[in-house]
Amino acid sequence: MSDLRERLVAAVGAAHVLDGADCLDLAHDEALGVGHGTPAYVVRPSSTAEVVAVVTAARETHTPLVARGAGTGLSGGANPPDGAVVVAFDRMTVIRAIDTTDHVAVVEPGVSVTQLDAAAREHGLTYPIRPGEQTASLGGTVATNAGGMHAVRYGVTRAHVVGLEAVLADGTVVRDGGRLAKVSSGYDLTQLLVGSEGTLALVTEVTVRLQPYLPVRRTVLAPFADLTTTTAAVARVVGSGLGPSLCEYLDDPTMDAICAAADLSLGIPDEVRAGADAYLVVELVGRRADRVEGDLVELAELLADAGAPDVYVLPEGSARRLVEAREQAFWTVKARGADEVVDVVVPRSAMAEFIGRARAIAERHGTRVLGCGHAGDGNVHFAVFGPGGDAHAAALDTTVHEVLAAGVGLGGAVSGEHGVGRAKAGAFAELTDPGALAAMRRVRAALDPEGLLNPGAGPV
Amino acid sequence: MSDLRERLVAAVGAAHVLDGADCLDLAHDEALGVGHGTPAYVVRPSSTAEVVAVVTAARETHTPLVARGAGTGLSGGANPPDGAVVVAFDRMTVIRAIDTTDHVAVVEPGVSVTQLDAAAREHGLTYPIRPGEQTASLGGTVATNAGGMHAVRYGVTRAHVVGLEAVLADGTVVRDGGRLAKVSSGYDLTQLLVGSEGTLALVTEVTVRLQPYLPVRRTVLAPFADLTTTTAAVARVVGSGLGPSLCEYLDDPTMDAICAAADLSLGIPDEVRAGADAYLVVELVGRRADRVEGDLVELAELLADAGAPDVYVLPEGSARRLVEAREQAFWTVKARGADEVVDVVVPRSAMAEFIGRARAIAERHGTRVLGCGHAGDGNVHFAVFGPGGDAHAAALDTTVHEVLAAGVGLGGAVSGEHGVGRAKAGAFAELTDPGALAAMRRVRAALDPEGLLNPGAGPV
């Protein structure tokens, strides 16, 4: 091990090689219900060359490497096994370019989503990816293919990443894509690496598309009596051509919880709330207030026609606070004792069926699943609460597993945006199409034959 | 060879095993300047099971396989070497679903872009990919990651494909993705296969996103005195938030040629034409006529401000004919004797510089490069004309190679939408980042260790 330490010190300097046991805070993300080991070291490279040196040191000593961005992930993708080296990217935080002709940004992986968006906004542009936790790093969002509330309009991280520099397990530096709107020249390694959760390469530079910033936004809230009606309304909203920038559903207990946590009153009469099983929050954006107002009328009519007993146009302050509270939903349910979170994605048309099955599964096992989610994307976020007592762990595990299986059975996948990480690696291996899983394993073995990159996470 | 024939007959039936020498029309795409061999057989499977049987027969006899869609490609990606088996997908033409809730279509690979879009339009939806040749098959467009004129608004094929079924070289059937708006569960094999030009798998089913159809479209034409001004205007159009559905440039000779070929008069005064080095054609689409008209005014002002001496709003008939004529540009330049076409992609900001360098290269070698392109994407399409005579072939080769190198040197890639195929495989291997190329080769070897799928094409 001292040999490893010497090599790492040679790679990044003694000040940036931390003993793993001294910084266990850097040895996990925010996932609930998944453990982590004690890393041998946490290293903090400041350049691609230093990352190459770290990778080389690890390879020569057969030491596993786990990349770490801001640690805001929810699947344990940054949780190292015992003895691994955690590669923290918190010193690589330079925005190398905001390019207003090609409409791209070039950033180091430690730059946060907030930091990038703020820099883009100075030029009338925006980076529209909005994961639940905006302190997320670009490298981390690339690793997990992060989504968030704006994905219904703008797509997930994958849709925005046009180029990467990354270091493979053998130290090879790969440069792929660039400041390009499109490309059809060989395999799209950029797309292969997005969502690969640090199992194929360590990303050292990210080039992303920027979008014109749209200054006008208006938000409506619509209660619905049941989930089937709610999700049927979602298909109409998405198919309308109105281009919503947010289309979220919240079940009634989750709405209660986040309003309480944010001390937020939405001004909805008690009798309407009493009859509501779920809510849709839909946001429209645009360049011009008159048009957004016109679209808002159309949207309200559409929602009423789809079965909402009433539609509330939220004042700007309330809208912002509701959206922020929704973003903080994970922290709210965590504070209320949630034992697990899952973010199954299913076809939009199957959302109501999926949620119904999940509730039945929970009831069978004495657990609870409460949820909200990116309804426009079919991405259902459940907080899972175990029953406590002796049966707690088993009931929880069974519930989570059956809920994931129910989603996959409806044509979905175990995660829409959190990733597989360590938390869902077992279920993923069990539930994924065997042909696809075999192909993934072959790709992984081809790029990392010794299995040094994030072992135990992803398609293991 | 008779053993191979027996196996293929067992796989797809005797009626669907054609002798290669009898159907050389099926042994090439539309690429200029790249040869093809004589395939042993052309087989026409009708199902995934039959494709698996064909792949198995080929593997057991060590016979290369080349997939063929509609043969409209421009890079020789469907051109077999001698003795290969061409797998033609012209019997797999079923649209399995147009899903109006999830807004996806599920199609067999032989379905054409035209056929799919027509089916989607019956439901108020559209498949917006518009390659130069609309008889292109979905399988072919997936293989090449086809782009086309609408990519500036909707993105290329990659942005629309959300699921694939495909058969690997060892006969494994892979099912990846689905009717999902997003997913973050393992590597995105769908994205890996899009653009892989039949070198990693044979695609047997494609699931694509559909978009709401926008009924209103208006088109403007703006002449510019020089290329630098033209491409600077493009950045402003794209950055405006107007969301153009088409942003094409044409150089003056190309505009002349396509107008002559389509017998089209644009009503531009002679003195304006005389001063124009290039033209921009920009189309706006929307749900409402009043808004599109409003945007059109804004667009015209922007173009004038960006240096267009005049901006012409085209009547609907002229606009449609101009766009159609632009789509047919390949056939026009082919009829005029073009020896090669290239479709280098560069950063938008580098387009003028790239075109200038290409013209200088051509001048040096006594060749000509005339062009048009998807300006919003930085995708420059050149028709290359050799000098004739003894120096023809050498001058042509040198010009094409130097033009590709110039594009890559400016941060671009050898192809924006045609693909590498056989036509550019050599240049691609020479000009691509060595780390990226090595990674591509490792992926290819992992999924097709014997090299049976489309040898000689792609990242060889």
mmCIF file of N, CA and C in Angstrom, chain B residues 218-224 266-273 279-282 296 299-300 303 308-315 319 322:
data_model
loop_
_atom_site.group_PDB
_atom_site.id
_atom_site.type_symbol
_atom_site.label_atom_id
_atom_site.label_comp_id
_atom_site.label_asym_id
_atom_site.label_seq_id
_atom_site.Cartn_x
_atom_site.Cartn_y
_atom_site.Cartn_z
ATOM 1 N N ARG B 218 -43.075 28.839 -42.847
ATOM 2 C CA ARG B 218 -42.751 29.972 -43.726
ATOM 3 C C ARG B 218 -41.246 29.983 -43.952
ATOM 4 N N THR B 219 -40.871 30.417 -45.145
ATOM 5 C CA THR B 219 -39.475 30.304 -45.553
ATOM 6 C C THR B 219 -38.950 31.637 -46.067
ATOM 7 N N VAL B 220 -37.744 31.979 -45.657
ATOM 8 C CA VAL B 220 -37.100 33.168 -46.216
ATOM 9 C C VAL B 220 -35.793 32.779 -46.886
ATOM 10 N N LEU B 221 -35.435 33.610 -47.843
ATOM 11 C CA LEU B 221 -34.192 33.434 -48.586
ATOM 12 C C LEU B 221 -33.414 34.729 -48.452
ATOM 13 N N ALA B 222 -32.153 34.616 -48.060
ATOM 14 C CA ALA B 222 -31.335 35.815 -47.882
ATOM 15 C C ALA B 222 -30.002 35.644 -48.595
ATOM 16 N N PRO B 223 -29.720 36.509 -49.560
ATOM 17 C CA PRO B 223 -28.392 36.486 -50.191
ATOM 18 C C PRO B 223 -27.377 37.196 -49.301
ATOM 19 N N PHE B 224 -26.139 36.748 -49.397
ATOM 20 C CA PHE B 224 -25.055 37.406 -48.653
ATOM 21 C C PHE B 224 -23.869 37.594 -49.586
ATOM 22 N N LEU B 266 -36.574 32.469 -58.503
ATOM 23 C CA LEU B 266 -36.844 32.925 -57.137
ATOM 24 C C LEU B 266 -37.230 34.397 -57.081
ATOM 25 N N GLY B 267 -37.254 35.049 -58.223
ATOM 26 C CA GLY B 267 -37.666 36.448 -58.252
ATOM 27 C C GLY B 267 -36.680 37.393 -57.594
ATOM 28 N N ILE B 268 -35.414 37.028 -57.627
ATOM 29 C CA ILE B 268 -34.392 37.914 -57.051
ATOM 30 C C ILE B 268 -33.788 38.738 -58.186
ATOM 31 N N PRO B 269 -33.716 40.059 -58.016
ATOM 32 C CA PRO B 269 -33.178 40.905 -59.096
ATOM 33 C C PRO B 269 -31.752 40.487 -59.471
ATOM 34 N N ASP B 270 -31.438 40.649 -60.749
ATOM 35 C CA ASP B 270 -30.128 40.239 -61.259
ATOM 36 C C ASP B 270 -28.974 40.894 -60.505
ATOM 37 N N GLU B 271 -29.163 42.192 -60.149
ATOM 38 C CA GLU B 271 -28.034 42.869 -59.507
ATOM 39 C C GLU B 271 -27.786 42.307 -58.099
ATOM 40 N N VAL B 272 -28.854 41.831 -57.430
ATOM 41 C CA VAL B 272 -28.656 41.198 -56.115
ATOM 42 C C VAL B 272 -27.938 39.860 -56.295
ATOM 43 N N ARG B 273 -28.385 39.084 -57.258
ATOM 44 C CA ARG B 273 -27.736 37.797 -57.512
ATOM 45 C C ARG B 273 -26.263 37.997 -57.866
ATOM 46 N N TYR B 279 -26.172 32.015 -50.173
ATOM 47 C CA TYR B 279 -27.551 32.252 -49.759
ATOM 48 C C TYR B 279 -27.847 31.462 -48.497
ATOM 49 N N LEU B 280 -28.659 32.038 -47.656
ATOM 50 C CA LEU B 280 -29.242 31.277 -46.554
ATOM 51 C C LEU B 280 -30.722 31.060 -46.836
ATOM 52 N N VAL B 281 -31.185 29.855 -46.590
ATOM 53 C CA VAL B 281 -32.615 29.548 -46.613
ATOM 54 C C VAL B 281 -32.988 29.151 -45.194
ATOM 55 N N VAL B 282 -33.937 29.872 -44.627
ATOM 56 C CA VAL B 282 -34.337 29.598 -43.242
ATOM 57 C C VAL B 282 -35.841 29.377 -43.200
ATOM 58 N N LEU B 296 -41.370 35.662 -38.321
ATOM 59 C CA LEU B 296 -40.784 35.882 -39.636
ATOM 60 C C LEU B 296 -40.250 37.311 -39.759
ATOM 61 N N LEU B 299 -37.117 37.448 -37.798
ATOM 62 C CA LEU B 299 -36.050 36.757 -38.523
ATOM 63 C C LEU B 299 -35.512 37.624 -39.663
ATOM 64 N N ALA B 300 -36.422 38.243 -40.405
ATOM 65 C CA ALA B 300 -36.001 39.082 -41.528
ATOM 66 C C ALA B 300 -35.157 40.252 -41.027
ATOM 67 N N LEU B 303 -31.714 38.946 -40.101
ATOM 68 C CA LEU B 303 -30.878 38.653 -41.277
ATOM 69 C C LEU B 303 -30.383 39.936 -41.930
ATOM 70 N N ALA B 308 -27.541 40.796 -44.744
ATOM 71 C CA ALA B 308 -28.210 40.447 -45.995
ATOM 72 C C ALA B 308 -28.736 41.732 -46.640
ATOM 73 N N PRO B 309 -28.373 42.004 -47.903
ATOM 74 C CA PRO B 309 -28.833 43.239 -48.553
ATOM 75 C C PRO B 309 -30.350 43.249 -48.724
ATOM 76 N N ASP B 310 -30.951 42.084 -48.807
ATOM 77 C CA ASP B 310 -32.398 42.013 -48.919
ATOM 78 C C ASP B 310 -32.818 40.632 -48.401
ATOM 79 N N VAL B 311 -34.044 40.520 -47.958
ATOM 80 C CA VAL B 311 -34.543 39.236 -47.453
ATOM 81 C C VAL B 311 -35.860 38.960 -48.156
ATOM 82 N N TYR B 312 -35.993 37.787 -48.735
ATOM 83 C CA TYR B 312 -37.168 37.450 -49.532
ATOM 84 C C TYR B 312 -37.999 36.403 -48.803
ATOM 85 N N VAL B 313 -39.234 36.752 -48.499
ATOM 86 C CA VAL B 313 -40.157 35.763 -47.956
ATOM 87 C C VAL B 313 -40.738 35.023 -49.155
ATOM 88 N N LEU B 314 -40.521 33.738 -49.220
ATOM 89 C CA LEU B 314 -40.914 32.973 -50.395
ATOM 90 C C LEU B 314 -42.386 32.571 -50.314
ATOM 91 N N PRO B 315 -43.106 32.709 -51.419
ATOM 92 C CA PRO B 315 -44.462 32.157 -51.464
ATOM 93 C C PRO B 315 -44.387 30.647 -51.236
ATOM 94 N N ALA B 319 -41.245 28.158 -52.017
ATOM 95 C CA ALA B 319 -40.482 27.667 -50.866
ATOM 96 C C ALA B 319 -40.380 26.152 -50.915
ATOM 97 N N LEU B 322 -38.089 25.101 -53.693
ATOM 98 C CA LEU B 322 -36.680 25.355 -53.395
ATOM 99 C C LEU B 322 -36.134 24.310 -52.417
#
